[in-house]
């Protein structure tokens, strides 16, 4: 069994209960941040769903009120005639067939790709390139749209996509350890409410099984599900 580092053992020693209120958990999240870099804060939620069934799948987006703390590079793919000057000011990369050629060559210098519906047929051949990287635009993720300006603005403000994996667990980075307790709490509550509001129709009985948060390099902190429902 791998031995815990002194840093991680010290962080784990701060945990003296099995479950914490959401406020206590966020406070501990800050206290257990001991790496020599600014860590991301993560939520890991286990749900009582079986994603192999269509009516038990969870995939949606939300705008985190206080943002993600990450700088994202946005690329926009449009027909040449639809490109407006303001798009170049909002996004990092704006292109048409020339952008498709760059992607084909493997030049992918962006974190999110937004495309208009009429460009999707041309992107289909690049599914093998973009798909594994999670960069293929889709209506469910909000990255296939004709409302380009508003969509760019939402992603710049902190719009994120999340989905349940095949075991029914949702993973989401909801901020940085440099955020204030209040900002982390606001983002975390927004995430919980989003998961609750997007409960799949096929779920029967108890929906949430467990709710944990942690830092990139820190121990997991269990949040009381009863506290979340208050």
mmCIF file of C-alpha atoms in Angstrom:
data_model
loop_
_atom_site.group_PDB
_atom_site.id
_atom_site.type_symbol
_atom_site.label_atom_id
_atom_site.label_comp_id
_atom_site.label_asym_id
_atom_site.label_seq_id
_atom_site.Cartn_x
_atom_site.Cartn_y
_atom_site.Cartn_z
ATOM 1 C CA UNK A 1 0.000 0.000 0.000
ATOM 2 C CA UNK A 2 1.364 3.402 -0.988
ATOM 3 C CA UNK A 3 2.417 5.520 1.966
ATOM 4 C CA UNK A 4 0.753 8.921 2.306
ATOM 5 C CA UNK A 5 3.002 11.952 2.036
ATOM 6 C CA UNK A 6 3.429 14.083 5.159
ATOM 7 C CA UNK A 7 1.555 16.891 3.395
ATOM 8 C CA UNK A 8 -1.473 14.723 2.604
ATOM 9 C CA UNK A 9 -1.434 13.048 6.023
ATOM 10 C CA UNK A 10 -1.480 16.476 7.688
ATOM 11 C CA UNK A 11 -4.458 17.468 5.541
ATOM 12 C CA UNK A 12 -6.322 14.248 6.355
ATOM 13 C CA UNK A 13 -5.748 14.850 10.071
ATOM 14 C CA UNK A 14 -7.959 17.931 9.771
ATOM 15 C CA UNK A 15 -10.923 15.685 8.968
ATOM 16 C CA UNK A 16 -12.514 14.397 12.165
ATOM 17 C CA UNK A 17 -16.083 13.672 11.026
ATOM 18 C CA UNK A 18 -17.627 11.385 8.442
ATOM 19 C CA UNK A 19 -19.804 14.161 6.990
ATOM 20 C CA UNK A 20 -19.832 17.945 7.061
ATOM 21 C CA UNK A 21 -22.280 20.721 6.344
ATOM 22 C CA UNK A 22 -21.655 22.422 3.017
ATOM 23 C CA UNK A 23 -20.190 25.503 4.763
ATOM 24 C CA UNK A 24 -17.887 23.389 6.926
ATOM 25 C CA UNK A 25 -16.780 21.420 3.873
ATOM 26 C CA UNK A 26 -15.832 24.560 1.955
ATOM 27 C CA UNK A 27 -13.877 25.858 4.958
ATOM 28 C CA UNK A 28 -11.989 22.565 5.156
ATOM 29 C CA UNK A 29 -11.389 22.691 1.429
ATOM 30 C CA UNK A 30 -9.402 25.885 1.928
ATOM 31 C CA UNK A 31 -7.569 24.543 4.983
ATOM 32 C CA UNK A 32 -6.462 21.362 3.213
ATOM 33 C CA UNK A 33 -5.018 23.259 0.242
ATOM 34 C CA UNK A 34 -1.313 22.764 0.885
ATOM 35 C CA UNK A 35 0.252 22.237 -2.549
ATOM 36 C CA UNK A 36 2.775 24.774 -3.816
ATOM 37 C CA UNK A 37 0.422 25.878 -6.606
ATOM 38 C CA UNK A 38 -3.159 27.095 -6.817
ATOM 39 C CA UNK A 39 -5.249 23.935 -6.844
ATOM 40 C CA UNK A 40 -8.583 23.388 -8.558
ATOM 41 C CA UNK A 41 -11.584 22.552 -6.394
ATOM 42 C CA UNK A 42 -13.544 19.511 -7.503
ATOM 43 C CA UNK A 43 -16.956 18.007 -6.815
ATOM 44 C CA UNK A 44 -17.625 14.287 -7.239
ATOM 45 C CA UNK A 45 -21.263 13.288 -6.983
ATOM 46 C CA UNK A 46 -22.520 9.707 -7.058
ATOM 47 C CA UNK A 47 -26.084 9.393 -8.333
ATOM 48 C CA UNK A 48 -28.590 6.553 -8.241
ATOM 49 C CA UNK A 49 -28.793 6.296 -12.040
ATOM 50 C CA UNK A 50 -27.846 3.773 -14.718
ATOM 51 C CA UNK A 51 -26.728 5.806 -17.768
ATOM 52 C CA UNK A 52 -27.077 2.817 -20.107
ATOM 53 C CA UNK A 53 -30.791 3.634 -20.107
ATOM 54 C CA UNK A 54 -31.852 6.689 -22.127
ATOM 55 C CA UNK A 55 -34.143 8.014 -19.380
ATOM 56 C CA UNK A 56 -31.386 7.864 -16.752
ATOM 57 C CA UNK A 57 -28.716 9.880 -18.537
ATOM 58 C CA UNK A 58 -27.496 13.232 -17.263
ATOM 59 C CA UNK A 59 -25.694 15.711 -19.487
ATOM 60 C CA UNK A 60 -26.220 19.445 -19.311
ATOM 61 C CA UNK A 61 -24.550 22.812 -18.794
ATOM 62 C CA UNK A 62 -24.603 25.591 -16.243
ATOM 63 C CA UNK A 63 -22.955 28.956 -15.788
ATOM 64 C CA UNK A 64 -21.015 29.009 -12.517
ATOM 65 C CA UNK A 65 -21.901 32.334 -10.830
ATOM 66 C CA UNK A 66 -18.281 33.079 -9.898
ATOM 67 C CA UNK A 67 -16.655 31.500 -12.943
ATOM 68 C CA UNK A 68 -14.215 28.605 -13.098
ATOM 69 C CA UNK A 69 -10.998 30.462 -12.358
ATOM 70 C CA UNK A 70 -9.595 29.105 -15.605
ATOM 71 C CA UNK A 71 -8.704 31.033 -18.731
ATOM 72 C CA UNK A 72 -10.273 29.270 -21.686
ATOM 73 C CA UNK A 73 -9.389 29.749 -25.325
ATOM 74 C CA UNK A 74 -12.507 29.890 -27.483
ATOM 75 C CA UNK A 75 -12.631 29.075 -31.191
ATOM 76 C CA UNK A 76 -15.619 29.859 -33.402
ATOM 77 C CA UNK A 77 -16.392 28.095 -36.679
ATOM 78 C CA UNK A 78 -18.710 29.848 -39.117
ATOM 79 C CA UNK A 79 -19.346 30.240 -42.839
ATOM 80 C CA UNK A 80 -17.115 33.033 -44.121
ATOM 81 C CA UNK A 81 -20.072 35.295 -44.880
ATOM 82 C CA UNK A 82 -21.394 35.079 -41.307
ATOM 83 C CA UNK A 83 -18.205 36.182 -39.564
ATOM 84 C CA UNK A 84 -18.694 39.539 -37.833
ATOM 85 C CA UNK A 85 -15.945 41.870 -36.535
ATOM 86 C CA UNK A 86 -17.237 41.587 -32.959
ATOM 87 C CA UNK A 87 -16.638 37.830 -32.950
ATOM 88 C CA UNK A 88 -12.922 38.452 -33.434
ATOM 89 C CA UNK A 89 -12.974 40.720 -30.400
ATOM 90 C CA UNK A 90 -14.826 38.198 -28.218
ATOM 91 C CA UNK A 91 -13.212 34.896 -29.216
ATOM 92 C CA UNK A 92 -9.569 33.838 -29.455
ATOM 93 C CA UNK A 93 -9.907 32.171 -32.854
ATOM 94 C CA UNK A 94 -12.520 32.762 -35.552
ATOM 95 C CA UNK A 95 -12.490 30.902 -38.837
ATOM 96 C CA UNK A 96 -14.302 28.975 -41.525
ATOM 97 C CA UNK A 97 -12.826 26.443 -43.936
ATOM 98 C CA UNK A 98 -9.366 27.693 -42.970
ATOM 99 C CA UNK A 99 -10.009 26.678 -39.331
ATOM 100 C CA UNK A 100 -11.161 23.222 -40.450
ATOM 101 C CA UNK A 101 -7.889 22.842 -42.371
ATOM 102 C CA UNK A 102 -5.876 23.771 -39.266
ATOM 103 C CA UNK A 103 -7.783 21.229 -37.155
ATOM 104 C CA UNK A 104 -7.202 18.596 -39.835
ATOM 105 C CA UNK A 105 -3.464 19.263 -39.559
ATOM 106 C CA UNK A 106 -3.651 18.756 -35.805
ATOM 107 C CA UNK A 107 -3.317 22.443 -34.937
ATOM 108 C CA UNK A 108 -5.800 22.622 -32.061
ATOM 109 C CA UNK A 109 -5.019 25.730 -30.042
ATOM 110 C CA UNK A 110 -8.324 26.088 -28.207
ATOM 111 C CA UNK A 111 -10.241 24.662 -25.242
ATOM 112 C CA UNK A 112 -13.788 25.091 -26.572
ATOM 113 C CA UNK A 113 -15.055 25.044 -30.149
ATOM 114 C CA UNK A 114 -18.340 26.780 -30.957
ATOM 115 C CA UNK A 115 -19.877 26.100 -34.356
ATOM 116 C CA UNK A 116 -22.945 27.211 -36.280
ATOM 117 C CA UNK A 117 -25.310 24.365 -37.296
ATOM 118 C CA UNK A 118 -24.520 24.778 -40.993
ATOM 119 C CA UNK A 119 -20.839 23.972 -40.377
ATOM 120 C CA UNK A 120 -21.463 20.682 -38.589
ATOM 121 C CA UNK A 121 -21.558 18.540 -41.765
ATOM 122 C CA UNK A 122 -18.028 19.729 -42.567
ATOM 123 C CA UNK A 123 -16.904 18.921 -39.024
ATOM 124 C CA UNK A 124 -18.280 15.383 -39.110
ATOM 125 C CA UNK A 125 -15.085 14.014 -40.673
ATOM 126 C CA UNK A 126 -13.089 15.415 -37.744
ATOM 127 C CA UNK A 127 -15.027 13.529 -35.086
ATOM 128 C CA UNK A 128 -12.105 11.153 -34.533
ATOM 129 C CA UNK A 129 -9.818 14.106 -33.884
ATOM 130 C CA UNK A 130 -12.102 16.283 -31.757
ATOM 131 C CA UNK A 131 -14.204 13.598 -30.060
ATOM 132 C CA UNK A 132 -11.500 12.011 -27.859
ATOM 133 C CA UNK A 133 -10.413 15.484 -26.734
ATOM 134 C CA UNK A 134 -13.970 16.447 -25.767
ATOM 135 C CA UNK A 135 -13.926 19.285 -28.295
ATOM 136 C CA UNK A 136 -16.609 18.174 -30.752
ATOM 137 C CA UNK A 137 -19.410 20.778 -30.729
ATOM 138 C CA UNK A 138 -22.864 19.489 -29.803
ATOM 139 C CA UNK A 139 -26.293 20.989 -29.102
ATOM 140 C CA UNK A 140 -26.344 19.359 -25.632
ATOM 141 C CA UNK A 141 -23.172 21.162 -24.606
ATOM 142 C CA UNK A 142 -24.459 24.439 -26.022
ATOM 143 C CA UNK A 143 -21.622 24.687 -28.534
ATOM 144 C CA UNK A 144 -23.746 24.333 -31.682
ATOM 145 C CA UNK A 145 -25.694 27.548 -32.066
ATOM 146 C CA UNK A 146 -26.592 30.506 -34.263
ATOM 147 C CA UNK A 147 -26.457 32.844 -31.261
ATOM 148 C CA UNK A 148 -22.672 33.159 -31.433
ATOM 149 C CA UNK A 149 -22.116 36.368 -29.456
ATOM 150 C CA UNK A 150 -24.222 35.310 -26.459
ATOM 151 C CA UNK A 151 -22.683 31.836 -26.406
ATOM 152 C CA UNK A 152 -19.142 33.212 -26.382
ATOM 153 C CA UNK A 153 -20.081 35.505 -23.509
ATOM 154 C CA UNK A 154 -21.550 32.631 -21.468
ATOM 155 C CA UNK A 155 -18.463 30.455 -21.810
ATOM 156 C CA UNK A 156 -16.194 33.367 -20.947
ATOM 157 C CA UNK A 157 -18.243 33.958 -17.794
ATOM 158 C CA UNK A 158 -17.936 30.364 -16.624
ATOM 159 C CA UNK A 159 -20.320 28.123 -18.530
ATOM 160 C CA UNK A 160 -19.375 24.464 -18.064
ATOM 161 C CA UNK A 161 -20.706 21.151 -19.274
ATOM 162 C CA UNK A 162 -21.012 18.135 -17.031
ATOM 163 C CA UNK A 163 -22.340 14.622 -17.463
ATOM 164 C CA UNK A 164 -22.619 11.407 -15.512
ATOM 165 C CA UNK A 165 -20.052 8.766 -16.419
ATOM 166 C CA UNK A 166 -21.031 5.148 -17.007
ATOM 167 C CA UNK A 167 -21.015 4.466 -13.262
ATOM 168 C CA UNK A 168 -23.401 7.337 -12.516
ATOM 169 C CA UNK A 169 -20.786 9.713 -11.092
ATOM 170 C CA UNK A 170 -20.552 13.378 -12.056
ATOM 171 C CA UNK A 171 -17.196 15.150 -11.818
ATOM 172 C CA UNK A 172 -16.893 18.937 -11.985
ATOM 173 C CA UNK A 173 -14.225 21.521 -11.279
ATOM 174 C CA UNK A 174 -16.097 24.403 -9.637
ATOM 175 C CA UNK A 175 -13.322 26.881 -8.877
ATOM 176 C CA UNK A 176 -9.855 27.416 -7.456
ATOM 177 C CA UNK A 177 -8.471 27.400 -3.934
ATOM 178 C CA UNK A 178 -7.707 31.097 -4.444
ATOM 179 C CA UNK A 179 -11.468 31.808 -4.477
ATOM 180 C CA UNK A 180 -13.095 33.139 -1.319
ATOM 181 C CA UNK A 181 -15.199 30.747 0.770
ATOM 182 C CA UNK A 182 -18.303 32.653 -0.311
ATOM 183 C CA UNK A 183 -17.526 32.318 -4.023
ATOM 184 C CA UNK A 184 -16.770 28.600 -3.739
ATOM 185 C CA UNK A 185 -19.979 28.087 -1.791
ATOM 186 C CA UNK A 186 -22.048 29.959 -4.383
ATOM 187 C CA UNK A 187 -20.599 27.898 -7.231
ATOM 188 C CA UNK A 188 -21.092 24.651 -5.331
ATOM 189 C CA UNK A 189 -24.722 25.410 -4.486
ATOM 190 C CA UNK A 190 -25.372 26.335 -8.139
ATOM 191 C CA UNK A 191 -23.921 22.983 -9.194
ATOM 192 C CA UNK A 192 -26.011 21.024 -6.698
ATOM 193 C CA UNK A 193 -29.177 22.840 -7.751
ATOM 194 C CA UNK A 194 -28.416 22.191 -11.424
ATOM 195 C CA UNK A 195 -27.980 18.450 -10.824
ATOM 196 C CA UNK A 196 -31.198 18.402 -8.789
ATOM 197 C CA UNK A 197 -33.196 20.315 -11.397
ATOM 198 C CA UNK A 198 -31.959 18.085 -14.235
ATOM 199 C CA UNK A 199 -32.875 14.832 -12.513
ATOM 200 C CA UNK A 200 -33.459 12.203 -15.227
ATOM 201 C CA UNK A 201 -37.079 11.127 -15.640
ATOM 202 C CA UNK A 202 -36.200 7.456 -15.168
ATOM 203 C CA UNK A 203 -34.822 7.876 -11.643
ATOM 204 C CA UNK A 204 -36.802 6.008 -9.016
ATOM 205 C CA UNK A 205 -36.398 6.632 -5.294
ATOM 206 C CA UNK A 206 -33.268 8.218 -3.849
ATOM 207 C CA UNK A 207 -31.357 10.335 -6.406
ATOM 208 C CA UNK A 208 -28.140 11.402 -4.637
ATOM 209 C CA UNK A 209 -25.963 8.654 -3.147
ATOM 210 C CA UNK A 210 -22.961 10.729 -2.019
ATOM 211 C CA UNK A 211 -21.451 14.186 -2.508
ATOM 212 C CA UNK A 212 -17.720 14.792 -2.066
ATOM 213 C CA UNK A 213 -15.472 17.776 -2.681
ATOM 214 C CA UNK A 214 -11.681 17.992 -2.697
ATOM 215 C CA UNK A 215 -8.726 19.956 -3.964
ATOM 216 C CA UNK A 216 -6.547 18.659 -6.775
ATOM 217 C CA UNK A 217 -4.026 17.327 -4.256
ATOM 218 C CA UNK A 218 -6.196 17.072 -1.155
ATOM 219 C CA UNK A 219 -8.356 14.502 0.654
ATOM 220 C CA UNK A 220 -12.039 13.969 -0.116
ATOM 221 C CA UNK A 221 -14.551 15.723 2.127
ATOM 222 C CA UNK A 222 -18.045 14.240 2.411
ATOM 223 C CA UNK A 223 -20.963 16.680 2.461
ATOM 224 C CA UNK A 224 -24.130 15.732 4.337
ATOM 225 C CA UNK A 225 -26.893 15.190 1.797
ATOM 226 C CA UNK A 226 -29.492 16.361 4.324
ATOM 227 C CA UNK A 227 -27.674 19.691 4.586
ATOM 228 C CA UNK A 228 -27.751 20.148 0.819
ATOM 229 C CA UNK A 229 -31.534 19.827 0.788
ATOM 230 C CA UNK A 230 -32.071 22.637 3.264
#
